[in-house]
């Protein structure tokens, strides 16, 4: 396809779990991302949603080659990034940027806003003319809604929402085509979240950006995205255009997820039928066999769900689902049933956190227990 | 409408900070200025440094000249007492004690600062190598550092000090400095690793900033806070350890330029009859070490990210 | 009579060398027996400090508390530490945001429950163990007998929160305070915990104060909602009334700035402008005025008082000089 900007093919990111006193030896893997195919079209916003530990952040970082994929390919604008290293990769980074969840920790506290913004331009030789640079910085600041006096200030002097604007401006300095936004608003106050969401939308218009928005908040993702992918335990379980996914979620997990999100409207809340999932997310170090969701799935069928991992298949145009029985569930042929919660032996970290790409071997080691 | 916005602006100005921007260091300094612990420590340190620097001018007499030698009576263990012109009296060979203390301050400062700087420099190099390169470099450096850390500091300093055939001022400094290298190296490496996994370093990498710039512009400067704090504490330790070496006879044998530890070591011969000879240099060491420690601790508190607004 | 009556509660933190910070600035509300009351607001609005003050859990040094919090005709603020501890065991329970840090990491879950039962309900160890297993079962922890011997770190976040709820309910409190109980949890787990809380308060007729920043949580759970801003209650209404006609511009702004799952894609959000850093002190007017699309000159001159709202038929209180008109909600957004 010509309009695909970035594509990942069967990408896997497995973090080794190491233990040992003198010499580390690998005793297992955390299957953070385990075989995902997805393509993002130029100019669209792709939303990736899932709960903590599902691998969505790791996938975002692997797409930017900030985390080295274990297997699979990343193709950006027709260029295979998989084998790319060193200087060529560094040069490529100009075209794909990232916006982080925690606006404070993602800004170097010692740098003034000006030096934060100039850094990327300098790394790619974009700051040749001093006056042009100054002009560009001012126009960027006004694009993200910060006063031009901000340049001489330091990150800790700004509020959370303003810091996130600085982070967004930093990503824009190098004129990227793709921006991966990892939980861009979840650290912000509710009243400020909307400002940043609107800003992201405006900037997409202004600069013709392509977004991958990663979030746990389904409402945010649905609001901002053209297409949405739902992840569960390292795999993509469903993908569809935003409105279609909301109108007709087919995967049991997506259904449960939608039904769990509280809506600020008592009328809706009183009427709605909740699908309460039993138990907890299994550990990504020991994903269940077969369909990863079968331990909690109210629609689980004997045999096949436990043993055969369903592939992501196109059920309607643009609507892909990884469920053996998606058609039967849609037609109402299979009814949900009660599920006994299965005990999940807990990792100390509560699974591999999204902000924790190298979630310390120490903690994961603990998870495996004696 | 305008009346309202005017009023809001006026209220806002009340609370707003200036446009200039306050860097982290400036913010820490603001906090420090109000901290009585820091002020006390800083007062001690400043007094010490000023006295040390001006010692040759301030010292009333030549510290090497036994001008009161005629008052020393070895048989009866007599030492020149306090007298006009010599407020603290003389030492066991009749040299003016006050002058020796003052000039001693200079030598002590020299030992403390040089030992700390050498230790810091060594630690910075090793720590940066380990923290920036990771992999086998990290493993090798850290194993060596661990071995050195497992030996008690003073013992290690004594062992290193005794390696030199002819002890002098600089062997003392070197011995004390080498002991501090692993402390700095491990500290720096630890905070560099924490920085390596921080979001802002990841952000710089995502921007395509070169690896060397990431290390020297982001990781290193942000890791220096604890190292600087440690340096002030090490200054106190270095002074005490240098005193210890002198005391054990591994110090500078040439006593024409006095140093507090050396004075303390020499005073032990007459400590039964004249404890005051030991008291003065020992007291000075304690007060100065305390001063540096107070400054170090309050710096640690001020640079603590948790206390940031 | 109300079970809990909070009147003009003020909490001020004074730190050496800094301006005193008034975290709670005259909060008043009631909780009826068996009622679920929501305290909603963004970070820094004083909702958590209010809860800690009622529970007597503020640090002894530092905060300066005034006002009144009467529980069942007893003034909680004047109780001694010991009396308060006793109250916390018997009448008041609390569930915190971070279950891991509020459970003792080196004591098995079972012991943490039985301890409370033995101390406050005078049970023997044997009785308490049976009751503890029963409680864990009631809060939906599978295989409760085995879990009694496990340590907090062996449980998942959701299970820990359940254990914490079990401990809070062990003494059959008449009032349970839940401070952001689901903020640290994933949505599917949040749904489980909210359903659990709703069932428990219904079955045991416990009154619940739900403290949250999430209006969605409030919409499904609370009978009455207090919206807090900058340390004061700015609007109080019954659940359905509040969401149907938000009258305070802040409440209105919050509701129109949240992306809704059931809203079609492409709707633009109408955020509240600025941030809490723009607030003015309540003493000089309405703290929200600088961010308020409805602000009038009077808003920066006269402090608005909490009054019964005559603009709507329902029974609600409002602290606003120029509330949002009814018609505006459905039509074009303000600003």
Coordinates of C-alpha atoms in Angstrom, one line a residue, chain A residues 18-165:
Chain A
X18 CA 17.8 -13.0 34.4
X19 CA 19.0 -14.2 37.7
X20 CA 22.3 -15.3 39.2
X21 CA 24.8 -13.8 41.6
X22 CA 28.0 -13.5 39.5
X23 CA 26.9 -14.5 36.0
X24 CA 23.4 -13.7 34.9
X25 CA 21.6 -16.5 33.2
X26 CA 18.3 -16.3 31.5
X27 CA 15.6 -18.2 33.2
X28 CA 12.7 -17.1 31.1
X29 CA 11.2 -14.3 29.1
X30 CA 8.5 -11.7 29.6
X31 CA 6.5 -11.8 26.4
X32 CA 5.8 -8.1 26.4
X33 CA 4.8 -8.0 22.7
X34 CA 4.3 -11.3 21.0
X35 CA 3.5 -11.2 17.4
X36 CA 1.7 -8.0 16.3
X37 CA 1.0 -6.9 12.8
X38 CA -0.3 -3.4 12.2
X39 CA -0.1 -0.6 9.7
X40 CA -0.7 3.1 10.2
X41 CA -1.7 5.2 7.3
X42 CA -0.3 8.5 6.5
X43 CA -2.2 11.3 8.2
X44 CA -4.4 9.1 10.4
X45 CA -4.5 8.7 14.2
X46 CA -4.2 5.1 15.3
X47 CA -5.2 4.5 18.9
X48 CA -3.7 1.6 20.8
X49 CA -5.6 0.7 24.0
X50 CA -5.2 -1.9 26.6
X51 CA -4.6 -2.3 30.3
X52 CA -1.2 -2.1 32.0
X53 CA 1.0 -4.9 31.1
X54 CA -0.5 -5.6 27.8
X55 CA 2.6 -4.4 25.9
X56 CA 1.2 -1.3 24.2
X57 CA 4.0 1.0 25.4
X58 CA 6.6 -1.6 24.4
X59 CA 5.1 -1.9 21.0
X60 CA 5.2 1.9 20.6
X61 CA 8.8 2.0 21.6
X62 CA 9.7 -1.0 19.4
X63 CA 8.1 0.9 16.5
X64 CA 10.5 3.8 17.1
X65 CA 13.4 1.3 17.6
X66 CA 13.9 2.7 21.1
X67 CA 13.5 -0.9 22.2
X68 CA 15.1 -3.5 20.1
X69 CA 12.5 -6.0 18.8
X70 CA 13.3 -9.6 19.3
X71 CA 11.8 -10.6 16.0
X72 CA 9.7 -9.1 13.2
X73 CA 10.1 -6.1 11.0
X74 CA 9.4 -2.3 11.3
X75 CA 9.0 -0.6 8.0
X76 CA 8.8 3.2 7.9
X77 CA 7.8 4.8 4.7
X78 CA 9.0 1.8 2.7
X79 CA 12.3 1.7 4.6
X80 CA 13.1 -1.4 6.6
X81 CA 14.3 -0.2 10.0
X82 CA 14.9 -3.7 11.4
X83 CA 18.5 -4.0 10.6
X84 CA 19.2 -0.3 10.8
X85 CA 21.7 0.9 13.4
X86 CA 24.0 3.8 14.3
X87 CA 24.1 6.9 12.2
X88 CA 21.5 6.0 9.5
X89 CA 19.0 5.1 12.3
X90 CA 19.8 8.3 14.2
X91 CA 19.1 10.3 11.0
X92 CA 15.8 8.5 10.5
X93 CA 14.7 9.5 14.0
X94 CA 14.1 13.0 12.8
X95 CA 11.0 11.6 11.0
X96 CA 9.4 9.9 14.0
X97 CA 9.0 11.4 17.4
X98 CA 7.6 10.5 20.8
X99 CA 5.5 12.3 23.4
X100 CA 5.7 10.9 26.9
X101 CA 3.3 10.3 29.7
X102 CA 5.1 12.1 32.5
X103 CA 5.8 15.6 31.3
X104 CA 8.1 16.3 34.2
X105 CA 10.4 13.3 34.0
X106 CA 10.6 13.5 30.2
X107 CA 12.1 17.0 30.3
X108 CA 15.7 17.4 31.5
X109 CA 15.3 19.5 34.6
X110 CA 18.6 21.3 34.0
X111 CA 17.7 22.5 30.5
X112 CA 15.9 25.7 29.8
X113 CA 13.0 25.4 27.4
X114 CA 15.1 27.0 24.7
X115 CA 17.9 24.4 25.0
X116 CA 15.3 21.6 25.2
X117 CA 13.8 22.8 21.9
X118 CA 17.1 23.5 20.1
X119 CA 18.7 20.2 21.0
X120 CA 16.9 18.1 18.4
X121 CA 17.3 20.7 15.7
X122 CA 21.0 20.8 16.4
X123 CA 21.3 17.0 16.3
X124 CA 19.9 17.1 12.7
X125 CA 21.6 20.2 11.5
X126 CA 18.4 22.2 11.3
X127 CA 19.6 25.2 13.4
X128 CA 22.1 26.7 10.9
X129 CA 20.7 30.2 10.9
X130 CA 20.4 31.7 14.3
X131 CA 17.6 34.1 13.4
X132 CA 15.6 31.5 11.6
X133 CA 15.9 29.2 14.6
X134 CA 14.7 31.9 17.0
X135 CA 11.8 32.6 14.7
X136 CA 10.9 29.0 14.4
X137 CA 11.0 28.5 18.2
X138 CA 8.7 31.4 18.6
X139 CA 6.2 30.1 16.1
X140 CA 6.4 26.6 17.6
X141 CA 5.7 28.0 21.1
X142 CA 2.7 29.8 19.8
X143 CA 1.5 26.7 18.0
X144 CA 1.5 24.7 21.2
X145 CA 0.0 27.7 23.1
X146 CA 2.9 28.8 25.3
X147 CA 4.0 32.4 25.7
X148 CA 7.3 33.3 24.0
X149 CA 8.8 34.3 27.3
X150 CA 8.9 30.6 28.1
X151 CA 12.2 30.1 26.3
X152 CA 14.3 31.2 29.2
X153 CA 12.4 29.3 31.8
X154 CA 12.9 25.8 33.2
X155 CA 10.5 22.8 33.2
X156 CA 9.8 22.9 37.0
X157 CA 8.4 26.4 36.6
X158 CA 5.5 25.2 34.5
X159 CA 2.3 23.4 35.3
X160 CA 1.7 19.9 34.2
X161 CA -0.3 20.8 31.1
X162 CA 2.3 23.4 30.1
X163 CA 5.1 20.9 30.5
X164 CA 3.2 18.5 28.2
X165 CA 3.0 21.3 25.7

